[in-house]
Amino acid sequence: MFFAGGLGANPHPAQALEEFTPRDQLLATLEAILRVQNNHGNRDNKLRARMKWLVDTMGVEELRERIFKERKFLIASATYPAGVPRVVDERGDAPAGVGTEVPADLGSPVEFRALDPFQKWNLANVVRGRANGTVSAYTWCRLGDITTAQFRGLAQVQRDFGVEVRITNRQNFVLRALTEEQLPSLFARLSQLGMAESGAELARDVVACPGADTCNLAVTQSRGLADDIGNALEDAGLSEVGGVRINISGCTNSCGQHHISDIGFFGLERRAHGRPAPGYQMLLGGRVANMEIQFGEKASKLPAKRASEAVVRVVGKFAAERDAGETFSQWLDRAGGAKQVGTLVADLDNFPDPDEHPEFYIDFDETGPYEAAVGDSECAT
Ligand code: SF4
């Protein structure tokens, strides 16, 4: 069990609590962690109210000791309902799925373009479990959006095909427990709903937080940039590169999980030619998988309107240079790391004269000049 991890403006990796937590102690352990946070967490400053800050102030060893002590008392208590909850005994507790690591062996754009739409979808969106022969399919929700008609249609698909539906942390759905025979008709049904594009979980499937669309803390239009990056990759023929995840947050708070993405961005207010302008910090090499976490490292700052060009350059270099099955992180290490690859886009970090290029001073989906107006919010504190 891991605890006290968190992203936000100051990301902290989660800490391993102990080598192994027996399942009959799982709930007691969870409650012990909550009690320690409740007793010792910072109640004066909401920006410091998360458990990750206790690791800094108390130290992880001390935290562990307090959690174990709480657990011991809980389990020893005469009134504590110890053991495995009845509902778990009844319904089982088989793992819900596999990790979120994006497979790097998804072929190349050239291969995809040569295929018909079903084959392309089958290759890009269908996942076959290598160990136990399960079949799952991703449905792509562009920018994580879904209409009510699509939602109802998906519910009908679930009933008709008798499958499970899960939401992925890349803002898509995955249909599980399919059979090979169901795939052509499933593809036809998803096509009718506009959810059978083959981009799910590939480079063009950019994840963004709500950003300035609806968030009071945002300094940039993260969703607008996500859309722009998807289009730029499409134009460059790179939209179907596998094994690279792009995540965007509209401020440092990291709701878009930019720290743990291969290519991450967070929104910044920049100033150029005496004016405020929307900008981003680009990070490279973040990942969380296989019991390890690596936060992305700063590569370059960029004007919002040049961030897509930077992505095209980096993804293009990755697609051209990677070895078979090589992950983005492995390639990045081989290519010299975030700073070195950042030099590839450093020339993009300049703002042209506002009279000649006023669009650099207007954020995506906005009509007027950029202005960072941050309000109150509960989000991401
Ligand atoms: S607070 Fe969260 S949702 Fe709002 S802009 Fe920042 S990262 Fe995005």
PDB file of C-alpha atoms and ligand atoms in Angstrom, residues 208-212 214-220 222 248-258 266 377 379-381, ligand 1:
ATOM      1  CA  ALA A 208      -6.419  18.437 -20.417  1.00  0.00           C
ATOM      2  CA  CYS A 209      -7.966  19.753 -17.219  1.00  0.00           C
ATOM      3  CA  PRO A 210     -11.014  22.058 -17.605  1.00  0.00           C
ATOM      4  CA  GLY A 211      -8.715  25.105 -17.628  1.00  0.00           C
ATOM      5  CA  ALA A 212     -10.081  28.606 -18.147  1.00  0.00           C
ATOM      6  CA  THR A 214     -14.699  26.600 -16.232  1.00  0.00           C
ATOM      7  CA  CYS A 215     -11.948  26.773 -13.597  1.00  0.00           C
ATOM      8  CA  ASN A 216     -11.472  29.927 -11.540  1.00  0.00           C
ATOM      9  CA  LEU A 217      -7.812  29.171 -10.852  1.00  0.00           C
ATOM     10  CA  ALA A 218      -6.815  28.709 -14.478  1.00  0.00           C
ATOM     11  CA  VAL A 219      -4.346  31.008 -16.154  1.00  0.00           C
ATOM     12  CA  THR A 220      -4.669  29.410 -19.601  1.00  0.00           C
ATOM     13  CA  SER A 222      -5.727  24.115 -21.486  1.00  0.00           C
ATOM     14  CA  ILE A 248      -2.010  19.690 -19.946  1.00  0.00           C
ATOM     15  CA  SER A 249      -2.954  21.689 -16.852  1.00  0.00           C
ATOM     16  CA  GLY A 250      -4.196  25.261 -17.060  1.00  0.00           C
ATOM     17  CA  CYS A 251      -2.084  26.253 -14.035  1.00  0.00           C
ATOM     18  CA  THR A 252       0.527  24.705 -11.753  1.00  0.00           C
ATOM     19  CA  ASN A 253      -2.040  22.714  -9.760  1.00  0.00           C
ATOM     20  CA  SER A 254      -1.726  19.646 -11.959  1.00  0.00           C
ATOM     21  CA  CYS A 255      -5.346  18.509 -12.308  1.00  0.00           C
ATOM     22  CA  GLY A 256      -4.270  17.578 -15.846  1.00  0.00           C
ATOM     23  CA  GLN A 257      -1.511  15.394 -14.299  1.00  0.00           C
ATOM     24  CA  HIS A 258       1.242  17.060 -16.316  1.00  0.00           C
ATOM     25  CA  PHE A 266       1.188  23.727 -17.274  1.00  0.00           C
ATOM     26  CA  SER A 377     -11.763  28.148  -5.886  1.00  0.00           C
ATOM     27  CA  CYS A 379     -10.156  23.145  -6.796  1.00  0.00           C
ATOM     28  CA  ALA A 380      -6.741  21.546  -6.432  1.00  0.00           C
ATOM     29  CA  THR A 381      -5.763  23.102  -3.138  1.00  0.00           C
TER      30      THR A 381
HETATM   31  S1  SF4 B   1      -6.796  24.372 -10.782  1.00  0.00           S
HETATM   32 FE1  SF4 B   1      -6.775  22.408 -11.811  1.00  0.00          FE
HETATM   33  S2  SF4 B   1      -8.526  22.469 -13.248  1.00  0.00           S
HETATM   34 FE2  SF4 B   1      -8.037  24.561 -12.650  1.00  0.00          FE
HETATM   35  S3  SF4 B   1      -6.654  25.270 -14.264  1.00  0.00           S
HETATM   36 FE3  SF4 B   1      -5.405  24.577 -12.543  1.00  0.00          FE
HETATM   37  S4  SF4 B   1      -4.909  22.486 -13.083  1.00  0.00           S
HETATM   38 FE4  SF4 B   1      -6.654  23.078 -14.355  1.00  0.00          FE
END
